[in-house]
Every structure is written in structure tokens, then in C-alpha cells.
């Protein structure tokens, strides 16, 4: 079933969903099951699976030459989605990125997904690889998520890259895209970012999932701004609890977000790491309760493999 059909069927009730990451360096499927098993009793209708482009580093050899080495190898998102669907009987939403994909690769990935009855995707650009400094698409790949959305919409209309394919099988993908309550870091301002978010929706995106945030007002303002800009699709808040003190600095650096004063103060004053973790969990519970009370369509939890913490939050809220 499509993600947006779940929202409609829920008739205003707030749903739950989770995001999981493919395990690193050849780890097995059990790592994903260990994360999801304790969380599935809360009946998420769908689970997202991220996609990670391979990173490379350059190691200097004794000869003075540099050797290119692949790091962070993760198994295929498509296979993980199929395993999740099979084990739990829920829908899986693979993330599909522009980075590292030619248009042909994307078309083939979509054909595989359709074949496996996976008809939801989250269409993203992907980040720059570390040594690139800025996002560089494949020579025949997409530069922006907008172009990826257009390709998926084309396939939903039976239009393939090879124009010789007439009356191609029409796909039926429900398309999610990313949104940024605190602005995407490359956008010159919020209006510009919203204009491109609107372009993604006009091109066929059916719903938006937000970047994490720690101040709910940022989400409410973002939803208002989207509505004012003519974006009328469901906007799902993405949530991540703080569980480690260093995240006070690393999350703003990695995700370009602000931490509210009260949260910074409470974490800084916590006596030890357990007390600090409690602050983070209680904050996420309060955020979730308010978002639910104000009618968010779904609370989307970035699990990052920490099912104990996510379970504590979800069982307090649902
Ligand atoms: P876009 O929508 O393409 O926007 C990128 C920037 O370009 C923005 O500043 C936008 O304003 C601007 N822009 C957009 N269109 C145009 C245009 N036509 N002309 C000029 N400027 C334009 N990354 C991964 O690698 N794997 C994942 O699985 C993953 N999952 C994510 C899930 C969520 C919910 C979120 C919020 C992010 C995720 N990311 C993931 C990170 C994401 O790839 C990065 O944030 C990336 O930098 C931007 O992706 P996007 O899809 O928002 O890009």
C-alpha cells in the first residue's frame, strides 16, 4: 500500500514510522532485525531504509602515490526492503538518491523495486562525498532531487529513457521527498528552498519527510510556510533523540540545525551520561506528544540502531 494511503486511512490519527540504516562493512540482516523486532508491536505501517553512496579515501603509499580505497560498504537497500516486508508484513520505503546513479541505473533500480512490489520511494539528492566538497552528480545522473522525482513520475506514466519503448509498463510509485524546517544548508534563503520543495511536489512528490529538529515551533512554522507557498501534501516530522553529550555539537554541524537553549542547558547540567540520556529521551517524548496532539500525520523516528531508546519514547507516546 502507498504511504499516502496509510495517511488517508488513518483519518487524522498520528501514525508511527521508523528509519533504519543498512549495516556497515558487510554486517548481516540480523542487525536490522535486532533494531526493528522490539519496535514492531507499535504497528508502523512502513519502515524507511536509507541508501548510502560508497565513500572513498586516498591513502598515501610508500612510493608517494595515492591509493583510492572504498570505505563504508553497506549492503543493498532493495534487498533489505524485501526482507523487512517479508518478515514483518509492512511496507518498506527505500531511499533512492541521485549521487552515484546514472539515469539508466535509476531506471533499473525502479524496475527492480516495481518487480518486488515495492511501490514507495523517498527521492533524494544525497550529500557530497567527503573528498568532493560539493555534490557532484554522475555524468549522466541527476543534479537535484527534483529531476529524480520527474524521472519517477515519467515511469509512473510509462515513459522510459529509451523512447523506442512504447506502451511501457506503468509504474505506480508513491514519492516522498525531504524537507528542511531549518532550511537546507545550501539554499540561499528559506523562500528559495521552499520554491524548490514546491517544484518537487508539482513534479509528482506525494509527501514530505523533514530533517530532524529539536524545537517543534520550527516544524509548525515550516508547515505554515509550505501551506502559504502552495505545498499541500502531508508533512511528516522526522525525530531523533539526543543520547550522547557530543551530539549537542555534532548534530548541528552535520544537519545544520539549532538546539533550543533549554535543551542545551539541561544536557550540560546533567550529572552523568545516564542522566543526560534521560534528558534527551524526555525531550523527544515531549516533542512527540505535542506533535501528535497537534495532528502530525506520522512521527518518523530515525532509529540509528538504538531500539531501546526509540522504544522508550514510542511506548510513552502511543
Ligand atoms: P534537493 O531537493 O535536490 O535540494 C538540494 C539543494 O538544492 C537545496 O538547497 C535546494 O534548495 C536546492 N535546489 C533544489 N532544486 C534545485 C534546482 N532545480 N535548482 C537549484 N537549486 C535547487 N542522504 C543520503 O545519502 N541517503 C539517504 O538515505 C538520505 N535520507 C534522508 C532522509 C531524509 C528525511 C532527509 C531530510 C535527508 C536524507 N538524506 C539522505 C540527506 C539528503 O540527501 C541531503 O540533505 C542532501 O544534501 C539534499 O537532498 P534533497 O533531496 O533535499 O536535495
Short mmCIF file of C-alpha atoms and ligand atoms in Angstrom, two decimals:
data_model
loop_
_atom_site.label_atom_id
_atom_site.label_comp_id
_atom_site.label_asym_id
_atom_site.label_seq_id
_atom_site.Cartn_x
_atom_site.Cartn_y
_atom_site.Cartn_z
CA UNK A 1 0.00 0.00 0.00
CA UNK A 2 1.15 3.56 -0.59
CA UNK A 3 2.39 5.71 2.28
CA UNK A 4 -0.19 8.38 1.46
CA UNK A 5 -2.98 5.76 1.51
CA UNK A 6 -1.99 4.96 5.09
CA UNK A 7 -2.31 8.64 5.99
CA UNK A 8 -5.75 8.82 4.41
CA UNK A 9 -6.89 5.62 6.07
CA UNK A 10 -5.73 6.89 9.47
CA UNK A 11 -8.26 9.74 9.21
CA UNK A 12 -6.25 12.22 11.26
CA UNK A 13 -4.76 9.70 13.72
CA UNK A 14 -0.99 10.06 14.01
CA UNK A 15 0.94 7.05 12.68
CA UNK A 16 4.47 5.86 13.54
CA UNK A 17 7.27 5.01 11.17
CA UNK A 18 10.94 4.18 11.55
CA UNK A 19 14.08 4.71 9.53
CA UNK A 20 16.84 2.09 9.58
CA UNK A 21 20.35 2.15 8.10
CA UNK A 22 21.92 -0.73 6.19
CA UNK A 23 24.62 -2.27 8.43
CA UNK A 24 28.21 -1.23 7.81
CA UNK A 25 31.03 -3.29 6.36
CA UNK A 26 29.12 -6.34 5.29
CA UNK A 27 27.08 -6.80 8.50
CA UNK A 28 24.10 -9.14 8.17
CA UNK A 29 20.35 -8.64 8.12
CA UNK A 30 20.17 -9.62 11.82
CA UNK A 31 21.40 -6.13 12.77
CA UNK A 32 18.28 -4.65 11.16
CA UNK A 33 16.01 -7.26 12.74
CA UNK A 34 17.59 -6.58 16.15
CA UNK A 35 16.68 -2.90 15.74
CA UNK A 36 13.16 -3.48 14.44
CA UNK A 37 11.99 -6.53 16.44
CA UNK A 38 11.41 -4.56 19.68
CA UNK A 39 9.68 -1.74 17.79
CA UNK A 40 7.19 -3.51 15.57
CA UNK A 41 4.48 -4.04 18.21
CA UNK A 42 3.68 -0.33 17.81
CA UNK A 43 2.42 -1.15 14.31
CA UNK A 44 4.29 1.15 11.96
CA UNK A 45 2.68 0.77 8.53
CA UNK A 46 6.01 1.40 6.82
CA UNK A 47 9.76 1.40 7.52
CA UNK A 48 12.28 3.51 5.60
CA UNK A 49 15.66 2.12 4.59
CA UNK A 50 18.38 4.66 3.85
CA UNK A 51 20.78 4.42 0.93
CA UNK A 52 24.46 5.22 1.31
CA UNK A 53 26.75 6.02 -1.53
CA UNK A 54 30.12 4.37 -1.25
CA UNK A 55 32.77 6.74 0.10
CA UNK A 56 36.40 6.68 -0.98
CA UNK A 57 39.54 7.84 0.75
CA UNK A 58 43.01 8.34 -0.67
CA UNK A 59 45.82 6.65 1.27
CA UNK A 60 49.39 7.73 0.58
CA UNK A 61 51.63 4.77 -0.26
CA UNK A 62 55.37 4.46 0.44
CA UNK A 63 56.04 5.24 -3.22
CA UNK A 64 54.39 8.63 -2.77
CA UNK A 65 51.45 7.67 -4.96
CA UNK A 66 47.93 7.78 -3.55
CA UNK A 67 45.76 4.68 -3.46
CA UNK A 68 41.98 5.02 -3.71
CA UNK A 69 40.23 2.85 -1.09
CA UNK A 70 36.49 2.26 -0.74
CA UNK A 71 35.13 2.65 2.79
CA UNK A 72 31.74 2.31 4.47
CA UNK A 73 30.49 -0.61 2.40
CA UNK A 74 26.80 -1.25 3.03
CA UNK A 75 24.57 -3.91 1.52
CA UNK A 76 21.80 -3.11 -0.94
CA UNK A 77 18.79 -1.17 0.23
CA UNK A 78 16.47 -3.05 -2.13
CA UNK A 79 17.28 -6.45 -0.60
CA UNK A 80 16.85 -5.07 2.92
CA UNK A 81 13.44 -3.68 1.96
CA UNK A 82 12.35 -7.06 0.61
CA UNK A 83 13.50 -8.78 3.85
CA UNK A 84 11.62 -6.28 6.03
CA UNK A 85 8.43 -6.71 4.03
CA UNK A 86 8.73 -10.47 4.20
CA UNK A 87 9.45 -10.66 7.96
CA UNK A 88 7.03 -8.06 9.28
CA UNK A 89 4.35 -7.77 6.61
CA UNK A 90 4.75 -3.97 6.48
CA UNK A 91 5.68 -1.73 3.60
CA UNK A 92 9.30 -0.73 3.15
CA UNK A 93 10.33 2.62 1.72
CA UNK A 94 13.75 2.55 0.06
CA UNK A 95 15.63 5.82 -0.20
CA UNK A 96 16.75 6.47 -3.74
CA UNK A 97 19.47 9.06 -4.27
CA UNK A 98 20.89 10.90 -7.28
CA UNK A 99 24.52 10.54 -6.15
CA UNK A 100 26.35 7.65 -7.81
CA UNK A 101 23.44 6.83 -10.10
CA UNK A 102 23.13 7.46 -13.82
CA UNK A 103 19.57 7.89 -15.13
CA UNK A 104 19.89 4.37 -16.52
CA UNK A 105 20.87 3.00 -13.06
CA UNK A 106 17.85 4.78 -11.60
CA UNK A 107 15.53 3.32 -14.18
CA UNK A 108 16.87 -0.17 -13.49
CA UNK A 109 16.52 0.33 -9.72
CA UNK A 110 12.90 1.39 -10.17
CA UNK A 111 12.19 -1.63 -12.38
CA UNK A 112 13.65 -3.89 -9.64
CA UNK A 113 11.55 -2.19 -6.95
CA UNK A 114 8.39 -2.47 -9.00
CA UNK A 115 9.12 -6.15 -9.64
CA UNK A 116 9.37 -6.73 -5.87
CA UNK A 117 6.05 -4.91 -5.27
CA UNK A 118 7.81 -2.05 -3.53
CA UNK A 119 5.80 0.97 -4.63
CA UNK A 120 7.02 3.66 -2.25
CA UNK A 121 10.30 5.57 -2.56
CA UNK A 122 11.90 8.55 -0.85
CA UNK A 123 13.61 10.54 -3.63
CA UNK A 124 16.71 12.43 -2.51
CA UNK A 125 19.74 14.10 -3.97
CA UNK A 126 22.23 12.69 -1.47
CA UNK A 127 25.11 14.57 0.10
CA UNK A 128 28.51 15.42 -1.31
CA UNK A 129 31.16 12.76 -0.84
CA UNK A 130 33.69 13.89 1.75
CA UNK A 131 36.58 14.46 -0.63
CA UNK A 132 34.42 16.17 -3.26
CA UNK A 133 33.45 19.16 -1.12
CA UNK A 134 30.28 19.72 -3.12
CA UNK A 135 27.70 17.41 -4.63
CA UNK A 136 28.83 16.08 -7.99
CA UNK A 137 26.30 14.06 -9.99
CA UNK A 138 27.28 11.19 -12.28
CA UNK A 139 27.97 12.40 -15.86
CA UNK A 140 24.54 11.13 -16.89
CA UNK A 141 22.90 11.41 -13.49
CA UNK A 142 20.57 13.85 -11.79
CA UNK A 143 21.79 17.03 -10.15
CA UNK A 144 18.74 17.62 -7.93
CA UNK A 145 16.06 15.50 -6.28
CA UNK A 146 13.58 17.39 -8.47
CA UNK A 147 14.98 15.67 -11.58
CA UNK A 148 14.78 12.29 -9.87
CA UNK A 149 11.13 12.95 -8.96
CA UNK A 150 10.48 13.82 -12.62
CA UNK A 151 12.03 10.54 -13.77
CA UNK A 152 9.90 8.53 -11.32
CA UNK A 153 6.77 10.40 -12.41
CA UNK A 154 7.68 9.65 -16.04
CA UNK A 155 7.91 5.96 -15.19
CA UNK A 156 4.54 6.18 -13.44
CA UNK A 157 3.26 7.34 -16.82
CA UNK A 158 5.03 4.51 -18.65
CA UNK A 159 7.75 6.78 -20.08
CA UNK A 160 11.18 5.11 -20.15
CA UNK A 161 14.56 6.56 -21.09
CA UNK A 162 14.58 4.60 -24.31
CA UNK A 163 11.89 6.33 -26.33
CA UNK A 164 11.67 3.24 -28.56
CA UNK A 165 9.84 1.56 -25.67
CA UNK A 166 6.24 2.30 -26.47
CA UNK A 167 3.38 1.47 -24.13
CA UNK A 168 5.89 0.58 -21.40
CA UNK A 169 4.53 -0.88 -18.18
CA UNK A 170 3.32 1.99 -15.99
CA UNK A 171 4.80 2.02 -12.52
CA UNK A 172 2.79 3.24 -9.55
CA UNK A 173 5.25 4.76 -7.12
CA UNK A 174 4.23 6.93 -4.21
CA UNK A 175 7.03 9.50 -3.95
CA UNK A 176 8.30 11.07 -0.73
CA UNK A 177 10.86 13.89 -0.66
CA UNK A 178 12.94 15.65 2.01
CA UNK A 179 12.04 18.99 3.64
CA UNK A 180 14.04 21.20 5.97
CA UNK A 181 12.30 23.13 8.79
CA UNK A 182 15.60 24.95 9.38
CA UNK A 183 16.41 25.32 5.65
CA UNK A 184 18.71 23.14 3.56
CA UNK A 185 22.24 24.37 4.21
CA UNK A 186 22.96 25.17 0.57
CA UNK A 187 19.81 27.21 -0.03
CA UNK A 188 20.40 30.97 -0.02
CA UNK A 189 17.21 31.51 1.99
CA UNK A 190 14.03 29.77 3.11
CA UNK A 191 11.91 31.14 0.26
CA UNK A 192 14.27 29.68 -2.31
CA UNK A 193 14.32 26.31 -0.52
CA UNK A 194 10.51 26.31 -0.35
CA UNK A 195 10.23 27.15 -4.05
CA UNK A 196 12.26 24.04 -4.89
CA UNK A 197 10.24 21.96 -2.40
CA UNK A 198 7.11 23.16 -4.22
CA UNK A 199 8.69 22.25 -7.56
CA UNK A 200 9.24 18.69 -6.25
CA UNK A 201 5.59 18.45 -5.25
CA UNK A 202 4.42 19.93 -8.57
CA UNK A 203 6.59 17.32 -10.32
CA UNK A 204 4.80 14.49 -8.52
CA UNK A 205 6.04 14.18 -4.92
CA UNK A 206 3.21 12.96 -2.72
CA UNK A 207 4.54 13.75 0.75
CA UNK A 208 7.46 15.34 2.60
CA UNK A 209 9.57 13.94 5.46
CA UNK A 210 11.51 16.53 7.43
CA UNK A 211 15.04 16.67 8.62
CA UNK A 212 15.28 16.20 12.41
CA UNK A 213 14.60 19.24 14.60
CA UNK A 214 14.54 19.80 18.36
CA UNK A 215 12.23 22.79 18.55
CA UNK A 216 8.69 21.92 17.46
CA UNK A 217 7.95 25.54 16.62
CA UNK A 218 10.38 25.17 13.70
CA UNK A 219 8.22 22.34 12.33
CA UNK A 220 4.95 24.23 12.84
CA UNK A 221 6.41 27.32 11.13
CA UNK A 222 7.69 25.16 8.28
CA UNK A 223 4.28 23.58 7.75
CA UNK A 224 2.68 27.06 7.71
CA UNK A 225 5.30 28.33 5.26
CA UNK A 226 4.74 25.31 3.00
CA UNK A 227 0.99 25.84 3.03
CA UNK A 228 1.49 29.54 2.20
CA UNK A 229 3.76 28.51 -0.66
CA UNK A 230 1.02 26.25 -2.04
CA UNK A 231 2.50 22.93 -0.86
CA UNK A 232 -0.48 20.87 0.20
CA UNK A 233 0.95 17.36 0.72
CA UNK A 234 1.35 15.66 4.14
CA UNK A 235 4.48 16.81 6.00
CA UNK A 236 5.91 14.13 8.30
CA UNK A 237 8.19 15.29 11.14
CA UNK A 238 11.47 13.37 11.47
CA UNK A 239 12.63 12.87 15.07
CA UNK A 240 15.84 11.80 16.70
CA UNK A 241 16.54 11.78 20.45
CA UNK A 242 19.84 13.08 21.77
CA UNK A 243 21.54 10.29 23.69
CA UNK A 244 25.16 11.48 23.89
CA UNK A 245 26.56 14.81 25.03
CA UNK A 246 28.77 15.26 21.93
CA UNK A 247 25.60 15.30 19.80
CA UNK A 248 24.92 18.83 21.09
CA UNK A 249 27.69 19.89 18.71
CA UNK A 250 27.80 17.11 16.14
CA UNK A 251 24.10 17.22 15.15
CA UNK A 252 24.13 20.98 14.40
CA UNK A 253 27.36 20.51 12.43
CA UNK A 254 26.08 17.53 10.44
CA UNK A 255 22.45 18.55 9.93
CA UNK A 256 22.58 22.35 10.10
CA UNK A 257 20.08 22.77 12.92
CA UNK A 258 19.75 24.77 16.13
CA UNK A 259 19.46 23.31 19.61
CA UNK A 260 16.97 25.09 21.91
CA UNK A 261 18.52 26.81 24.95
CA UNK A 262 16.53 24.75 27.46
CA UNK A 263 17.76 21.50 25.94
CA UNK A 264 21.39 22.65 25.84
CA UNK A 265 21.17 23.80 29.46
CA UNK A 266 19.52 20.60 30.72
CA UNK A 267 22.05 18.40 28.94
CA UNK A 268 25.01 20.48 30.08
CA UNK A 269 23.83 20.30 33.69
CA UNK A 270 23.19 16.53 33.69
CA UNK A 271 25.36 14.82 36.32
CA UNK A 272 26.39 11.80 34.27
CA UNK A 273 25.75 10.09 30.93
CA UNK A 274 22.65 8.23 32.21
CA UNK A 275 21.08 11.47 33.45
CA UNK A 276 22.00 13.12 30.15
CA UNK A 277 20.34 10.35 28.16
CA UNK A 278 17.19 10.71 30.27
CA UNK A 279 17.06 14.41 29.37
CA UNK A 280 17.29 13.53 25.66
CA UNK A 281 14.58 10.87 25.92
CA UNK A 282 12.23 13.10 27.92
CA UNK A 283 12.74 15.89 25.39
CA UNK A 284 11.86 13.56 22.49
CA UNK A 285 8.78 12.30 24.38
CA UNK A 286 7.58 15.88 24.95
CA UNK A 287 8.23 16.76 21.29
CA UNK A 288 6.36 13.65 20.12
CA UNK A 289 3.37 14.27 22.41
CA UNK A 290 2.95 17.83 21.19
CA UNK A 291 3.31 16.88 17.52
CA UNK A 292 0.76 14.12 17.98
CA UNK A 293 -1.66 16.41 19.85
CA UNK A 294 -1.40 18.94 17.03
CA UNK A 295 -2.23 16.35 14.38
CA UNK A 296 1.08 15.47 12.66
CA UNK A 297 0.24 12.72 10.12
CA UNK A 298 3.02 10.42 11.31
CA UNK A 299 6.01 10.56 13.65
CA UNK A 300 9.05 9.29 11.80
CA UNK A 301 11.84 8.11 14.12
CA UNK A 302 15.46 7.97 12.99
CA UNK A 303 16.39 4.80 14.89
CA UNK A 304 20.14 4.80 14.17
CA UNK A 305 20.18 1.25 15.53
CA UNK A 306 19.11 2.32 19.05
CA UNK A 307 15.85 0.44 19.54
CA UNK A 308 15.88 0.70 23.38
CA UNK A 309 15.72 4.48 23.26
CA UNK A 310 13.14 4.65 20.47
CA UNK A 311 11.00 2.07 22.26
CA UNK A 312 11.02 4.13 25.48
CA UNK A 313 9.79 7.15 23.52
CA UNK A 314 7.18 5.38 21.43
CA UNK A 315 5.64 3.49 24.36
CA UNK A 316 5.25 6.75 26.27
CA UNK A 317 3.52 8.45 23.35
CA UNK A 318 1.35 5.77 21.68
P1 LIG B 1 17.33 18.72 -3.26
O1 LIG B 1 15.86 18.76 -3.11
O2 LIG B 1 17.88 18.46 -4.63
O3 LIG B 1 17.91 20.11 -2.71
C1 LIG B 1 19.31 20.30 -2.55
C2 LIG B 1 19.61 21.79 -2.54
O4 LIG B 1 19.47 22.34 -3.85
C3 LIG B 1 18.69 22.65 -1.67
O5 LIG B 1 19.45 23.69 -1.13
C4 LIG B 1 17.65 23.16 -2.63
O6 LIG B 1 17.09 24.41 -2.19
C5 LIG B 1 18.45 23.33 -3.91
N1 LIG B 1 17.70 23.02 -5.14
C6 LIG B 1 16.78 22.05 -5.30
N2 LIG B 1 16.38 22.00 -6.60
C7 LIG B 1 17.09 22.95 -7.25
C8 LIG B 1 17.14 23.38 -8.62
N3 LIG B 1 16.39 22.81 -9.55
N4 LIG B 1 18.00 24.40 -8.95
C9 LIG B 1 18.79 24.99 -7.99
N5 LIG B 1 18.76 24.61 -6.67
C10 LIG B 1 17.93 23.60 -6.32
N6 LIG B 1 21.09 11.19 2.12
C11 LIG B 1 21.57 10.01 1.67
O7 LIG B 1 22.65 9.99 1.07
N7 LIG B 1 20.88 8.83 1.86
C12 LIG B 1 19.68 8.80 2.49
O8 LIG B 1 19.10 7.72 2.64
C13 LIG B 1 19.12 10.03 2.99
N8 LIG B 1 17.93 10.06 3.62
C14 LIG B 1 17.38 11.27 4.01
C15 LIG B 1 16.10 11.29 4.57
C16 LIG B 1 15.53 12.50 4.99
C17 LIG B 1 14.15 12.52 5.57
C18 LIG B 1 16.26 13.72 4.84
C19 LIG B 1 15.67 15.03 5.30
C20 LIG B 1 17.54 13.71 4.27
C21 LIG B 1 18.11 12.49 3.84
N9 LIG B 1 19.37 12.43 3.24
C22 LIG B 1 19.88 11.24 2.78
C23 LIG B 1 20.19 13.64 3.12
C24 LIG B 1 19.96 14.40 1.79
O9 LIG B 1 20.43 13.62 0.72
C25 LIG B 1 20.73 15.71 1.89
O10 LIG B 1 20.12 16.56 2.82
C26 LIG B 1 21.03 16.43 0.58
O11 LIG B 1 22.00 17.43 0.85
C27 LIG B 1 19.84 17.13 -0.06
O12 LIG B 1 18.91 16.25 -0.53
P2 LIG B 1 17.50 16.75 -1.10
O13 LIG B 1 16.81 15.57 -1.63
O14 LIG B 1 16.80 17.57 -0.10
O15 LIG B 1 18.02 17.68 -2.31
#
